[in-house]
Amino acid sequence: MVNHDYSALQSRPQHIVVMGVSGAGKTTIGTLLGEKLGLPYRDGDDLHPQANIAKMAAGHALDDADRWPWLALVSEWLGERPAGGIIGCSALKRSYRDLIRSAAPDTVFIHVHGSREVLEKRMHERDGHFMPASLLDSQLATLEPLGDDEAGTVVDIDAAPDVVAGTAARWLEQH
């Protein structure tokens, strides 16, 4: 495997959201990407209020009223990092991504995405996460793809995590 030098990326601020539905590997890819780029990674799930976590754990999808305060915290976290940072956040709708960009206008979105079958399999295999696989369909129904005018790319998750993170890092390097 080729070892890439991402020092050029490290010399300029990077505000990155690793986005996608539950089970897409946002935490894994975000952590690896942070290591490659020398940027701090934060799991956006850690910013959810306990009421959101309890609602999802009970099998109920969040609505916009639940999401807006959480998304404001995600946006705030990015905005507080002038040198850059990476956060994992579903960012399912354009309006959610717009809110995130309000604090960090240069935010780039790496949409980690795969087939429903791959996502569901991953959700069933992980331990200790509050989001049940029964909510996958509601997330897929809510998901709005990145618009042509949004800075970002879609990365297929049907590869080893290091390959997925490497693909994302190379895209960032080229854009």
PDB file of C-alpha atoms in Angstrom:
ATOM      1  CA  MET A   1       0.000   0.000   0.000  1.00  0.00           C
ATOM      2  CA  VAL A   2       1.257   3.467  -0.883  1.00  0.00           C
ATOM      3  CA  ASN A   3       1.846   5.759   2.070  1.00  0.00           C
ATOM      4  CA  HIS A   4       0.524   9.211   1.167  1.00  0.00           C
ATOM      5  CA  ASP A   5       1.893  12.474   2.514  1.00  0.00           C
ATOM      6  CA  TYR A   6      -1.040  14.679   3.512  1.00  0.00           C
ATOM      7  CA  SER A   7       1.118  17.500   4.927  1.00  0.00           C
ATOM      8  CA  ALA A   8      -0.274  19.967   2.359  1.00  0.00           C
ATOM      9  CA  LEU A   9      -3.741  19.320   3.747  1.00  0.00           C
ATOM     10  CA  GLN A  10      -2.468  19.761   7.286  1.00  0.00           C
ATOM     11  CA  SER A  11      -1.196  23.263   6.523  1.00  0.00           C
ATOM     12  CA  ARG A  12      -4.639  24.730   5.840  1.00  0.00           C
ATOM     13  CA  PRO A  13      -7.789  24.688   7.979  1.00  0.00           C
ATOM     14  CA  GLN A  14     -10.075  21.769   7.281  1.00  0.00           C
ATOM     15  CA  HIS A  15     -13.623  21.583   8.617  1.00  0.00           C
ATOM     16  CA  ILE A  16     -14.943  18.167   7.688  1.00  0.00           C
ATOM     17  CA  VAL A  17     -18.189  16.382   8.433  1.00  0.00           C
ATOM     18  CA  VAL A  18     -18.211  12.641   7.882  1.00  0.00           C
ATOM     19  CA  MET A  19     -21.898  12.195   7.150  1.00  0.00           C
ATOM     20  CA  GLY A  20     -24.258   9.322   6.471  1.00  0.00           C
ATOM     21  CA  VAL A  21     -26.925   7.185   7.994  1.00  0.00           C
ATOM     22  CA  SER A  22     -26.383   5.065  11.061  1.00  0.00           C
ATOM     23  CA  GLY A  23     -24.105   2.103  10.406  1.00  0.00           C
ATOM     24  CA  ALA A  24     -22.172   3.779   7.594  1.00  0.00           C
ATOM     25  CA  GLY A  25     -18.980   3.942   9.643  1.00  0.00           C
ATOM     26  CA  LYS A  26     -18.802   7.661  10.399  1.00  0.00           C
ATOM     27  CA  THR A  27     -16.870   7.121  13.633  1.00  0.00           C
ATOM     28  CA  THR A  28     -14.408   4.630  12.170  1.00  0.00           C
ATOM     29  CA  ILE A  29     -13.744   6.640   9.009  1.00  0.00           C
ATOM     30  CA  GLY A  30     -13.672   9.965  10.864  1.00  0.00           C
ATOM     31  CA  THR A  31     -11.147   8.637  13.373  1.00  0.00           C
ATOM     32  CA  LEU A  32      -8.907   7.254  10.620  1.00  0.00           C
ATOM     33  CA  LEU A  33      -9.227  10.428   8.570  1.00  0.00           C
ATOM     34  CA  GLY A  34      -8.312  12.497  11.624  1.00  0.00           C
ATOM     35  CA  GLU A  35      -5.170  10.400  12.088  1.00  0.00           C
ATOM     36  CA  LYS A  36      -4.214  10.803   8.414  1.00  0.00           C
ATOM     37  CA  LEU A  37      -4.791  14.564   8.401  1.00  0.00           C
ATOM     38  CA  GLY A  38      -3.631  15.384  11.919  1.00  0.00           C
ATOM     39  CA  LEU A  39      -7.034  16.785  12.884  1.00  0.00           C
ATOM     40  CA  PRO A  40      -9.119  16.206  16.012  1.00  0.00           C
ATOM     41  CA  TYR A  41     -12.145  13.949  15.544  1.00  0.00           C
ATOM     42  CA  ARG A  42     -15.382  14.222  17.504  1.00  0.00           C
ATOM     43  CA  ASP A  43     -18.299  11.804  17.353  1.00  0.00           C
ATOM     44  CA  GLY A  44     -21.402  13.946  16.914  1.00  0.00           C
ATOM     45  CA  ASP A  45     -23.417  11.306  18.763  1.00  0.00           C
ATOM     46  CA  ASP A  46     -21.633  12.439  21.926  1.00  0.00           C
ATOM     47  CA  LEU A  47     -23.375  15.819  21.567  1.00  0.00           C
ATOM     48  CA  HIS A  48     -26.905  14.385  21.538  1.00  0.00           C
ATOM     49  CA  PRO A  49     -28.933  15.246  24.616  1.00  0.00           C
ATOM     50  CA  GLN A  50     -29.980  12.246  26.674  1.00  0.00           C
ATOM     51  CA  ALA A  51     -33.603  12.694  25.549  1.00  0.00           C
ATOM     52  CA  ASN A  52     -32.573  12.126  21.905  1.00  0.00           C
ATOM     53  CA  ILE A  53     -30.589   9.039  22.793  1.00  0.00           C
ATOM     54  CA  ALA A  54     -33.483   7.620  24.812  1.00  0.00           C
ATOM     55  CA  LYS A  55     -35.931   8.325  21.984  1.00  0.00           C
ATOM     56  CA  MET A  56     -33.760   6.555  19.396  1.00  0.00           C
ATOM     57  CA  ALA A  57     -32.956   3.671  21.750  1.00  0.00           C
ATOM     58  CA  ALA A  58     -36.715   3.153  22.152  1.00  0.00           C
ATOM     59  CA  GLY A  59     -36.992   2.791  18.368  1.00  0.00           C
ATOM     60  CA  HIS A  60     -38.421   6.238  17.603  1.00  0.00           C
ATOM     61  CA  ALA A  61     -36.951   8.414  14.875  1.00  0.00           C
ATOM     62  CA  LEU A  62     -35.903  11.936  15.746  1.00  0.00           C
ATOM     63  CA  ASP A  63     -37.837  14.810  14.198  1.00  0.00           C
ATOM     64  CA  ASP A  64     -36.489  18.207  13.253  1.00  0.00           C
ATOM     65  CA  ALA A  65     -37.382  19.670  16.651  1.00  0.00           C
ATOM     66  CA  ASP A  66     -35.116  17.016  18.225  1.00  0.00           C
ATOM     67  CA  ARG A  67     -32.322  17.536  15.720  1.00  0.00           C
ATOM     68  CA  TRP A  68     -31.955  21.348  15.540  1.00  0.00           C
ATOM     69  CA  PRO A  69     -30.401  21.858  19.019  1.00  0.00           C
ATOM     70  CA  TRP A  70     -28.041  18.926  18.411  1.00  0.00           C
ATOM     71  CA  LEU A  71     -27.031  20.228  14.977  1.00  0.00           C
ATOM     72  CA  ALA A  72     -26.342  23.635  16.514  1.00  0.00           C
ATOM     73  CA  LEU A  73     -23.854  21.927  18.870  1.00  0.00           C
ATOM     74  CA  VAL A  74     -22.230  20.134  15.926  1.00  0.00           C
ATOM     75  CA  SER A  75     -21.899  23.448  14.088  1.00  0.00           C
ATOM     76  CA  GLU A  76     -20.548  25.151  17.191  1.00  0.00           C
ATOM     77  CA  TRP A  77     -17.920  22.437  17.708  1.00  0.00           C
ATOM     78  CA  LEU A  78     -16.603  22.907  14.165  1.00  0.00           C
ATOM     79  CA  GLY A  79     -16.738  26.687  14.396  1.00  0.00           C
ATOM     80  CA  GLU A  80     -14.628  26.638  17.559  1.00  0.00           C
ATOM     81  CA  ARG A  81     -11.737  24.988  15.702  1.00  0.00           C
ATOM     82  CA  PRO A  82      -9.994  27.622  13.578  1.00  0.00           C
ATOM     83  CA  ALA A  83      -7.293  25.097  12.616  1.00  0.00           C
ATOM     84  CA  GLY A  84      -9.949  22.570  11.622  1.00  0.00           C
ATOM     85  CA  GLY A  85     -11.563  19.419  12.861  1.00  0.00           C
ATOM     86  CA  ILE A  86     -13.581  16.410  11.795  1.00  0.00           C
ATOM     87  CA  ILE A  87     -16.962  15.501  13.216  1.00  0.00           C
ATOM     88  CA  GLY A  88     -19.197  12.535  12.514  1.00  0.00           C
ATOM     89  CA  CYS A  89     -22.789  13.637  11.995  1.00  0.00           C
ATOM     90  CA  SER A  90     -25.612  12.143   9.958  1.00  0.00           C
ATOM     91  CA  ALA A  91     -26.305  15.552   8.324  1.00  0.00           C
ATOM     92  CA  LEU A  92     -29.159  13.896   6.463  1.00  0.00           C
ATOM     93  CA  LYS A  93     -30.848  17.002   5.018  1.00  0.00           C
ATOM     94  CA  ARG A  94     -29.527  19.980   3.104  1.00  0.00           C
ATOM     95  CA  SER A  95     -31.027  22.295   5.730  1.00  0.00           C
ATOM     96  CA  TYR A  96     -29.029  20.474   8.437  1.00  0.00           C
ATOM     97  CA  ARG A  97     -25.825  20.896   6.440  1.00  0.00           C
ATOM     98  CA  ASP A  98     -26.652  24.572   5.927  1.00  0.00           C
ATOM     99  CA  LEU A  99     -26.873  25.022   9.703  1.00  0.00           C
ATOM    100  CA  ILE A 100     -23.525  23.266  10.173  1.00  0.00           C
ATOM    101  CA  ARG A 101     -21.951  25.567   7.567  1.00  0.00           C
ATOM    102  CA  SER A 102     -23.257  28.626   9.416  1.00  0.00           C
ATOM    103  CA  ALA A 103     -20.400  28.374  11.941  1.00  0.00           C
ATOM    104  CA  ALA A 104     -17.793  26.963   9.543  1.00  0.00           C
ATOM    105  CA  PRO A 105     -18.633  28.072   5.974  1.00  0.00           C
ATOM    106  CA  ASP A 106     -15.711  26.134   4.475  1.00  0.00           C
ATOM    107  CA  THR A 107     -17.071  22.792   5.754  1.00  0.00           C
ATOM    108  CA  VAL A 108     -16.640  19.850   3.415  1.00  0.00           C
ATOM    109  CA  PHE A 109     -18.882  16.786   3.643  1.00  0.00           C
ATOM    110  CA  ILE A 110     -17.598  13.248   3.187  1.00  0.00           C
ATOM    111  CA  HIS A 111     -20.726  11.140   2.702  1.00  0.00           C
ATOM    112  CA  VAL A 112     -19.934   7.549   3.629  1.00  0.00           C
ATOM    113  CA  HIS A 113     -22.580   5.455   1.946  1.00  0.00           C
ATOM    114  CA  GLY A 114     -23.389   1.873   1.090  1.00  0.00           C
ATOM    115  CA  SER A 115     -26.226  -0.412   0.162  1.00  0.00           C
ATOM    116  CA  ARG A 116     -29.101  -0.933   2.566  1.00  0.00           C
ATOM    117  CA  GLU A 117     -27.961  -4.535   3.046  1.00  0.00           C
ATOM    118  CA  VAL A 118     -24.427  -3.514   4.045  1.00  0.00           C
ATOM    119  CA  LEU A 119     -25.733  -0.822   6.396  1.00  0.00           C
ATOM    120  CA  GLU A 120     -28.223  -3.136   8.084  1.00  0.00           C
ATOM    121  CA  LYS A 121     -25.606  -5.877   8.506  1.00  0.00           C
ATOM    122  CA  ARG A 122     -23.238  -3.410  10.155  1.00  0.00           C
ATOM    123  CA  MET A 123     -25.944  -2.134  12.492  1.00  0.00           C
ATOM    124  CA  HIS A 124     -26.727  -5.675  13.647  1.00  0.00           C
ATOM    125  CA  GLU A 125     -23.037  -6.464  14.191  1.00  0.00           C
ATOM    126  CA  ARG A 126     -22.110  -3.503  16.383  1.00  0.00           C
ATOM    127  CA  ASP A 127     -22.355  -3.655  20.139  1.00  0.00           C
ATOM    128  CA  GLY A 128     -23.437  -0.991  22.572  1.00  0.00           C
ATOM    129  CA  HIS A 129     -24.873   1.584  20.176  1.00  0.00           C
ATOM    130  CA  PHE A 130     -28.211   3.195  21.018  1.00  0.00           C
ATOM    131  CA  MET A 131     -29.505   3.311  17.414  1.00  0.00           C
ATOM    132  CA  PRO A 132     -31.489   0.180  16.519  1.00  0.00           C
ATOM    133  CA  ALA A 133     -31.456  -1.220  12.979  1.00  0.00           C
ATOM    134  CA  SER A 134     -35.225  -0.676  12.876  1.00  0.00           C
ATOM    135  CA  LEU A 135     -34.562   3.050  12.319  1.00  0.00           C
ATOM    136  CA  LEU A 136     -32.402   2.549   9.218  1.00  0.00           C
ATOM    137  CA  ASP A 137     -35.307   2.924   6.789  1.00  0.00           C
ATOM    138  CA  SER A 138     -36.405   6.217   8.368  1.00  0.00           C
ATOM    139  CA  GLN A 139     -32.861   7.557   8.018  1.00  0.00           C
ATOM    140  CA  LEU A 140     -32.620   6.444   4.389  1.00  0.00           C
ATOM    141  CA  ALA A 141     -35.985   8.078   3.671  1.00  0.00           C
ATOM    142  CA  THR A 142     -34.811  11.355   5.247  1.00  0.00           C
ATOM    143  CA  LEU A 143     -31.414  11.387   3.509  1.00  0.00           C
ATOM    144  CA  GLU A 144     -31.010  14.113   0.900  1.00  0.00           C
ATOM    145  CA  PRO A 145     -27.924  13.581  -1.278  1.00  0.00           C
ATOM    146  CA  LEU A 146     -25.296  16.290  -1.441  1.00  0.00           C
ATOM    147  CA  GLY A 147     -26.267  18.985  -3.913  1.00  0.00           C
ATOM    148  CA  ASP A 148     -24.027  19.847  -6.854  1.00  0.00           C
ATOM    149  CA  ASP A 149     -23.291  23.165  -5.143  1.00  0.00           C
ATOM    150  CA  GLU A 150     -22.247  21.552  -1.836  1.00  0.00           C
ATOM    151  CA  ALA A 151     -18.565  20.905  -1.151  1.00  0.00           C
ATOM    152  CA  GLY A 152     -18.238  17.190  -0.668  1.00  0.00           C
ATOM    153  CA  THR A 153     -18.135  13.730  -2.107  1.00  0.00           C
ATOM    154  CA  VAL A 154     -19.709  10.307  -1.652  1.00  0.00           C
ATOM    155  CA  VAL A 155     -17.393   7.471  -0.658  1.00  0.00           C
ATOM    156  CA  ASP A 156     -18.514   3.844  -0.958  1.00  0.00           C
ATOM    157  CA  ILE A 157     -18.097   1.978   2.335  1.00  0.00           C
ATOM    158  CA  ASP A 158     -17.857  -1.490   0.793  1.00  0.00           C
ATOM    159  CA  ALA A 159     -14.091  -1.667   1.379  1.00  0.00           C
ATOM    160  CA  ALA A 160     -11.749  -1.901   4.339  1.00  0.00           C
ATOM    161  CA  PRO A 161     -12.000   1.180   6.590  1.00  0.00           C
ATOM    162  CA  ASP A 162      -8.423   2.289   5.851  1.00  0.00           C
ATOM    163  CA  VAL A 163      -9.171   2.168   2.111  1.00  0.00           C
ATOM    164  CA  VAL A 164     -12.354   4.227   2.597  1.00  0.00           C
ATOM    165  CA  ALA A 165     -10.491   6.796   4.731  1.00  0.00           C
ATOM    166  CA  GLY A 166      -7.669   6.887   2.179  1.00  0.00           C
ATOM    167  CA  THR A 167     -10.148   7.520  -0.638  1.00  0.00           C
ATOM    168  CA  ALA A 168     -11.655  10.406   1.339  1.00  0.00           C
ATOM    169  CA  ALA A 169      -8.211  11.856   2.150  1.00  0.00           C
ATOM    170  CA  ARG A 170      -7.140  11.707  -1.502  1.00  0.00           C
ATOM    171  CA  TRP A 171     -10.349  13.451  -2.562  1.00  0.00           C
ATOM    172  CA  LEU A 172      -9.697  16.191   0.018  1.00  0.00           C
ATOM    173  CA  GLU A 173      -6.137  16.537  -1.237  1.00  0.00           C
ATOM    174  CA  GLN A 174      -7.364  17.062  -4.809  1.00  0.00           C
ATOM    175  CA  HIS A 175     -10.137  19.554  -3.963  1.00  0.00           C
TER     176      HIS A 175
END
